[in-house]
CSV table of C-alpha atoms (C1' of nucleotides) in Angstrom, one decimal:
chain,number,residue,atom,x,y,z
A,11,UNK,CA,111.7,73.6,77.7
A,12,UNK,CA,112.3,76.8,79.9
A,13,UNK,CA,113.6,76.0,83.5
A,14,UNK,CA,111.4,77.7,85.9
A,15,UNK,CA,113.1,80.4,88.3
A,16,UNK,CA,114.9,78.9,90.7
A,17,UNK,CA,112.7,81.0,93.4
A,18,UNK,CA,109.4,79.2,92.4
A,19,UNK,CA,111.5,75.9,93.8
A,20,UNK,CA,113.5,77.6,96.3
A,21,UNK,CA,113.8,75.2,99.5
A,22,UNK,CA,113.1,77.3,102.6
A,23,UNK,CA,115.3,75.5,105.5
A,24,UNK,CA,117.8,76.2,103.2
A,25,UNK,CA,117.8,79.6,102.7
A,26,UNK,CA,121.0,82.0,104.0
A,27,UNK,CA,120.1,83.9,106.7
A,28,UNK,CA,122.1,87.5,105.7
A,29,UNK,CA,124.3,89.1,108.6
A,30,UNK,CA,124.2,92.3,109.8
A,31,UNK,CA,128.1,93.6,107.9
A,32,UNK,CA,125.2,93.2,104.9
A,33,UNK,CA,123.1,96.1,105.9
A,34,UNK,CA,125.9,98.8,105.6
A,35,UNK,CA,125.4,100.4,102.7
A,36,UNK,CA,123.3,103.2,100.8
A,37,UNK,CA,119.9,102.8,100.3
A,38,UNK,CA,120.0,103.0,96.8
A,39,UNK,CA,122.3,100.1,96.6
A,40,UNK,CA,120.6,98.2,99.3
A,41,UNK,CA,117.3,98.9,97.4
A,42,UNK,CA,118.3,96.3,94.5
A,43,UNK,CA,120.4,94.2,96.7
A,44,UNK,CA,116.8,93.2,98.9
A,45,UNK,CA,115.2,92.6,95.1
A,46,UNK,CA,114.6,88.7,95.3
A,47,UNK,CA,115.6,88.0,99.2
A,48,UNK,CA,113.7,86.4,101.5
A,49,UNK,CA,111.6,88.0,104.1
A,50,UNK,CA,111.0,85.1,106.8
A,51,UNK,CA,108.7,85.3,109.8
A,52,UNK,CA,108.3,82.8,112.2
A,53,UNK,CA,105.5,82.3,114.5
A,54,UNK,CA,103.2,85.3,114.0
A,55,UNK,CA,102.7,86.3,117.9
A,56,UNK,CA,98.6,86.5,116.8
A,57,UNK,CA,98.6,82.8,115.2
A,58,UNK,CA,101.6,81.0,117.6
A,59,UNK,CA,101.4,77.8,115.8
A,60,UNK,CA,101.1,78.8,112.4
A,61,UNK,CA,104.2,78.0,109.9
A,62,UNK,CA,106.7,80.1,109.6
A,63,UNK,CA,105.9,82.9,106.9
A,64,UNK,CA,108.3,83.7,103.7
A,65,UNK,CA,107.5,86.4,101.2
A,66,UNK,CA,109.9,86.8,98.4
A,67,UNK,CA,111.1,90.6,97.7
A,68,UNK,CA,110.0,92.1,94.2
A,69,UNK,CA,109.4,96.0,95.1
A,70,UNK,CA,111.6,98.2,97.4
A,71,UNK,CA,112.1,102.4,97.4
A,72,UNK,CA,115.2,104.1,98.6
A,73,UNK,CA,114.9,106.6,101.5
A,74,UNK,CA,118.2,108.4,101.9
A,75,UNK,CA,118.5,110.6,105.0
A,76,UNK,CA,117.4,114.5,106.0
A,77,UNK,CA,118.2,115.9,103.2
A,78,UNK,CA,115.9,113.6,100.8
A,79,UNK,CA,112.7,115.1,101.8
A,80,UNK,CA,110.2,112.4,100.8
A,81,UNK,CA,111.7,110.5,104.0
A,82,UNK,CA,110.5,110.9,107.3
A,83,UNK,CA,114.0,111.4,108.1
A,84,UNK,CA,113.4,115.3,107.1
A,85,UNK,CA,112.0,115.9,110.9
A,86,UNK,CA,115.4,115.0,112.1
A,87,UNK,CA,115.6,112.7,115.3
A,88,UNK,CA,112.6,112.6,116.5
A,89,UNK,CA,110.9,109.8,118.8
A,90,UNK,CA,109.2,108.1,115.5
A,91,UNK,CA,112.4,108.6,113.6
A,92,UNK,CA,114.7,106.8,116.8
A,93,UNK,CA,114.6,103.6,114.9
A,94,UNK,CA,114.9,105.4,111.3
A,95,UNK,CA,118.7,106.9,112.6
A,96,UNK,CA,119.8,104.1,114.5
A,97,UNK,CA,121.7,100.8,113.7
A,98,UNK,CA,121.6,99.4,110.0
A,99,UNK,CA,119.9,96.1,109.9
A,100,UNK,CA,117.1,96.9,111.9
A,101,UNK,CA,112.8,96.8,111.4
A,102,UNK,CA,111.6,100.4,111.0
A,103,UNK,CA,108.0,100.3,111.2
A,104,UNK,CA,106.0,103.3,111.2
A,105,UNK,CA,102.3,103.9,111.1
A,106,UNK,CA,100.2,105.4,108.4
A,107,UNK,CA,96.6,107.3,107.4
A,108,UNK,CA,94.8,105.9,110.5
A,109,UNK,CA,95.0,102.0,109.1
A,110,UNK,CA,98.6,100.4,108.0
A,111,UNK,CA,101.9,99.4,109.3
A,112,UNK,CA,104.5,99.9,106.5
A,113,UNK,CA,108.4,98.1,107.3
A,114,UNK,CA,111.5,99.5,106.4
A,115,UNK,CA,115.2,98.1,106.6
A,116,UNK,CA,117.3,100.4,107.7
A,117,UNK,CA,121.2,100.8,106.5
A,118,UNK,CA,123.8,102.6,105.3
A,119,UNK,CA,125.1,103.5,109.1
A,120,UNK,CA,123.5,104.7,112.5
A,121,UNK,CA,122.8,107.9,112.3
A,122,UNK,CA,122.4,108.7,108.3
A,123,UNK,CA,118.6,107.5,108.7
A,124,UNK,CA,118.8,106.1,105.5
A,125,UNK,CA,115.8,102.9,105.2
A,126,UNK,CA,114.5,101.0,102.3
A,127,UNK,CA,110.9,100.6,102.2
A,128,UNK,CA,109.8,97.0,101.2
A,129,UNK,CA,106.6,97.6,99.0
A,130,UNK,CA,105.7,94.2,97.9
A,131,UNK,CA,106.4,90.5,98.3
A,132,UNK,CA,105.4,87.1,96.3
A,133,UNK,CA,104.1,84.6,99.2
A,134,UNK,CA,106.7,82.1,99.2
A,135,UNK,CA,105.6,79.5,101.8
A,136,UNK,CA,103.4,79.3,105.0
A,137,UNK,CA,100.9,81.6,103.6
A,138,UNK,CA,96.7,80.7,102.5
A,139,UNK,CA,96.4,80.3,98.9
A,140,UNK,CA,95.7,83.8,97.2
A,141,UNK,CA,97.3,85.6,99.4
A,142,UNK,CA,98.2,89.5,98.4
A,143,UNK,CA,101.3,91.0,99.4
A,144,UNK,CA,101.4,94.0,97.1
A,145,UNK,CA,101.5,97.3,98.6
A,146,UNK,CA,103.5,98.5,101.5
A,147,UNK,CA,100.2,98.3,103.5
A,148,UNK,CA,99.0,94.8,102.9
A,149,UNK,CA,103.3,93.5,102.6
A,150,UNK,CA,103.3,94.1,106.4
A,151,UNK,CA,99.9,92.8,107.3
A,152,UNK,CA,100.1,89.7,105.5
A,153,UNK,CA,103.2,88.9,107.2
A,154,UNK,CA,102.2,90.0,110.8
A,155,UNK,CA,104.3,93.0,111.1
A,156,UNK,CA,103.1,95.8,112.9
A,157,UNK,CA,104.8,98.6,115.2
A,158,UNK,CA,105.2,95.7,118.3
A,159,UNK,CA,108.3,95.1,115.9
A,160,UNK,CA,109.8,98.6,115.1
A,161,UNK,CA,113.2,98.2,116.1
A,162,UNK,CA,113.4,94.4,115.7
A,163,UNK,CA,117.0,93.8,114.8
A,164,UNK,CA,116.5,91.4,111.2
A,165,UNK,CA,119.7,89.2,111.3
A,166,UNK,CA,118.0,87.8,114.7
A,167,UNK,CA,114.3,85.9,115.3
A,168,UNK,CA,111.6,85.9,114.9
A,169,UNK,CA,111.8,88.3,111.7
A,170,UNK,CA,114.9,87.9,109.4
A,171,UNK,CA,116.0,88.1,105.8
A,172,UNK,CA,117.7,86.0,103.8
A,173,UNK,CA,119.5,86.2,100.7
A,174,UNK,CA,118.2,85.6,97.4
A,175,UNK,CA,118.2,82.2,95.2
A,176,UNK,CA,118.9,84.4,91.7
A,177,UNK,CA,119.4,87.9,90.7
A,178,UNK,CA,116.2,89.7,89.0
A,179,UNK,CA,115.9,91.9,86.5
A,180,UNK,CA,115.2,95.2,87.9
A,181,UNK,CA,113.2,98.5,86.1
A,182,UNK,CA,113.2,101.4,87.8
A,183,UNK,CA,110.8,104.0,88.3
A,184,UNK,CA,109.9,107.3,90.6
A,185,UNK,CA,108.4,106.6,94.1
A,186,UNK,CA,104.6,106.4,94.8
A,187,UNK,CA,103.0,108.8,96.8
A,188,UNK,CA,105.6,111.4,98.0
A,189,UNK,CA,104.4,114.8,95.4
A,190,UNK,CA,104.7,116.9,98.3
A,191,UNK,CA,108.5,116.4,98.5
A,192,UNK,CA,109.1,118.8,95.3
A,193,UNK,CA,111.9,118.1,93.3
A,194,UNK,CA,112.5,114.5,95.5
A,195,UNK,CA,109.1,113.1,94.3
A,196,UNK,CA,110.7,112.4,91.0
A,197,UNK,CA,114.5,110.7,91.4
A,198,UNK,CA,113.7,107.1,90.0
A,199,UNK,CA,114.1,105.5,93.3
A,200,UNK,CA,111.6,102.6,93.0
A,201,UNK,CA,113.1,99.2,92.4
A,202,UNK,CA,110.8,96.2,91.1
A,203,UNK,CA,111.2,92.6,89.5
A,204,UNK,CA,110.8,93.2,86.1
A,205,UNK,CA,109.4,89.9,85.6
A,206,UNK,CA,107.4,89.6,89.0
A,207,UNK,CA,103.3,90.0,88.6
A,208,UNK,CA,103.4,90.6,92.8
A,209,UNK,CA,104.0,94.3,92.0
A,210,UNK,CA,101.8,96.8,93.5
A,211,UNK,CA,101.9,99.4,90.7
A,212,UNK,CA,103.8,98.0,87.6
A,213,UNK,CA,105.4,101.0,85.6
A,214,UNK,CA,103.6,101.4,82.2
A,215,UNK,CA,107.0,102.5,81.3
A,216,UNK,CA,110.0,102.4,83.1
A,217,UNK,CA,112.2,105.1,83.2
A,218,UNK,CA,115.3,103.0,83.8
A,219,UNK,CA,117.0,99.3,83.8
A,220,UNK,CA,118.8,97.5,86.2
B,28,DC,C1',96.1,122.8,122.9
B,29,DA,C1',94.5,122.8,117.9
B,30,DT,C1',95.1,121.6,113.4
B,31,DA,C1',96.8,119.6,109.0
B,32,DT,C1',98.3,115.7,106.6
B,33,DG,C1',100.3,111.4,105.3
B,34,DA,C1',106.1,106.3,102.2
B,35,DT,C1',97.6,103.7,101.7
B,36,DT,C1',93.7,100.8,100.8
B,37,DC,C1',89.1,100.0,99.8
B,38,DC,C1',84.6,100.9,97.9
B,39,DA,C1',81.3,103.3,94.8
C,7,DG,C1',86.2,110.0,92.9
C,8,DG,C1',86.2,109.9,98.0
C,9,DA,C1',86.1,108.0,102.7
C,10,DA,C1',88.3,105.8,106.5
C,11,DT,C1',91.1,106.9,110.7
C,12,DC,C1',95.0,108.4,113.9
C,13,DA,C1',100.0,109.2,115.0
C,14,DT,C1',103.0,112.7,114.3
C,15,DA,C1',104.8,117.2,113.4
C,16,DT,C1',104.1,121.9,113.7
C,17,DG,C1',102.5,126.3,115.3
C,18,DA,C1',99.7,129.1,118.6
DNA sequence: CATATGATTCCA
DNA sequence: GGAATCATATGA
């Protein structure tokens, strides 16, 4: 018989909370490095005595700095983008078509403004049965995040990550809605679970393994 | 000050 | 396919 993932049976109060040293790298790398950690969120400031909320990581996208001009990092430092070129390890969360919160981690360094974008999530614990957490839109509102947290440093409560319980296999695949970035709208960028079904927009091909 | 548009989601 | 809906960036 198959053993399960060890995710599906992953013990929450047990999970590694990741320190900040973690955060210091490229977003490219730090793009499958978040691929299977642990999101945590603990007493959503709308619902103070629900349980804490933990999303598993299965879709990220790389956002590396000024000169990659699908990032909002392309305005330079600006007041949206202070978060986006400060200290690695923080919440960037940014607002979006009138309606959704999307959060970033940022790395690599303060002032490259490289972020990874976290795109979708498998509900882990402390969430309603059903629950959706595919898409950068409806990945932040499930687990309370909107701009009240921009900034939020994520080694520290009430938002944190942890690190993962087993290393996924990744595909790899352009990012999703940036065509006006020109030749940037295609590098293969896009990191998923291969195996997770909490993606938002599974490849029908991928262009590349992890 | 005016205007265009977006790292999206939802409905028809 | 198209609307919803507003912060941000940009240019007058």
């Amino acid at each position: 018989m198959r053993r399960r993932p060890d995710f599906e049976n992953v013990n929450t109060s047990t999970l590694r909370r990741l320190d900040h040293a973690w955060f210091a790298r490229d977003a490219l790398v730090l793009s499958r490095a978040l691929l299977g950690c642990y999101l945590v969120h603990e007493r959503g400031p709308d619902e103070p005595d629900s349980p804490p909320r933990v999303a598993r990581i299965v879709e990220t996208e790389a956002y590396r700095g000024p000169k990659d001009l699908a990032s909002h990092a392309r305005a330079g430092l600006t007041r949206r983008t202070r978060t986006l070129y400060g200290e690695e390890g923080h919440a960037y969360v940014f607002f979006i078509y009138g309606m959704h919160d999307c959060f970033n981690v940022t790395c690599g360094g303060a002032g490259r403004g490289h972020a990874v974008l976290i795109r979708a999530g498998e509900p882990t614990a402390g969430f309603a049965a059903g629950a959706r957490l595919d898409g950068p839109g409806r990945f932040s509102r499930a687990m309370g995040i909107s701009r009240r947290l921009d900034g939020h440093d994520l080694t520290a409560n009430p938002l944190y990550l942890c690190a993962r319980t087993g290393r996924p296999r990744i595909d790899v695949t352009p990012r999703v809605g940036v065509a006006y970035a020109g030749e940037w709208a295609d590098k293969p960028w896009r990191f998923i679970d291969a195996a997770s079904s909490h993606v938002s927009r599974p490849p029908r091909k991928a262009v590349g393994r992890g």
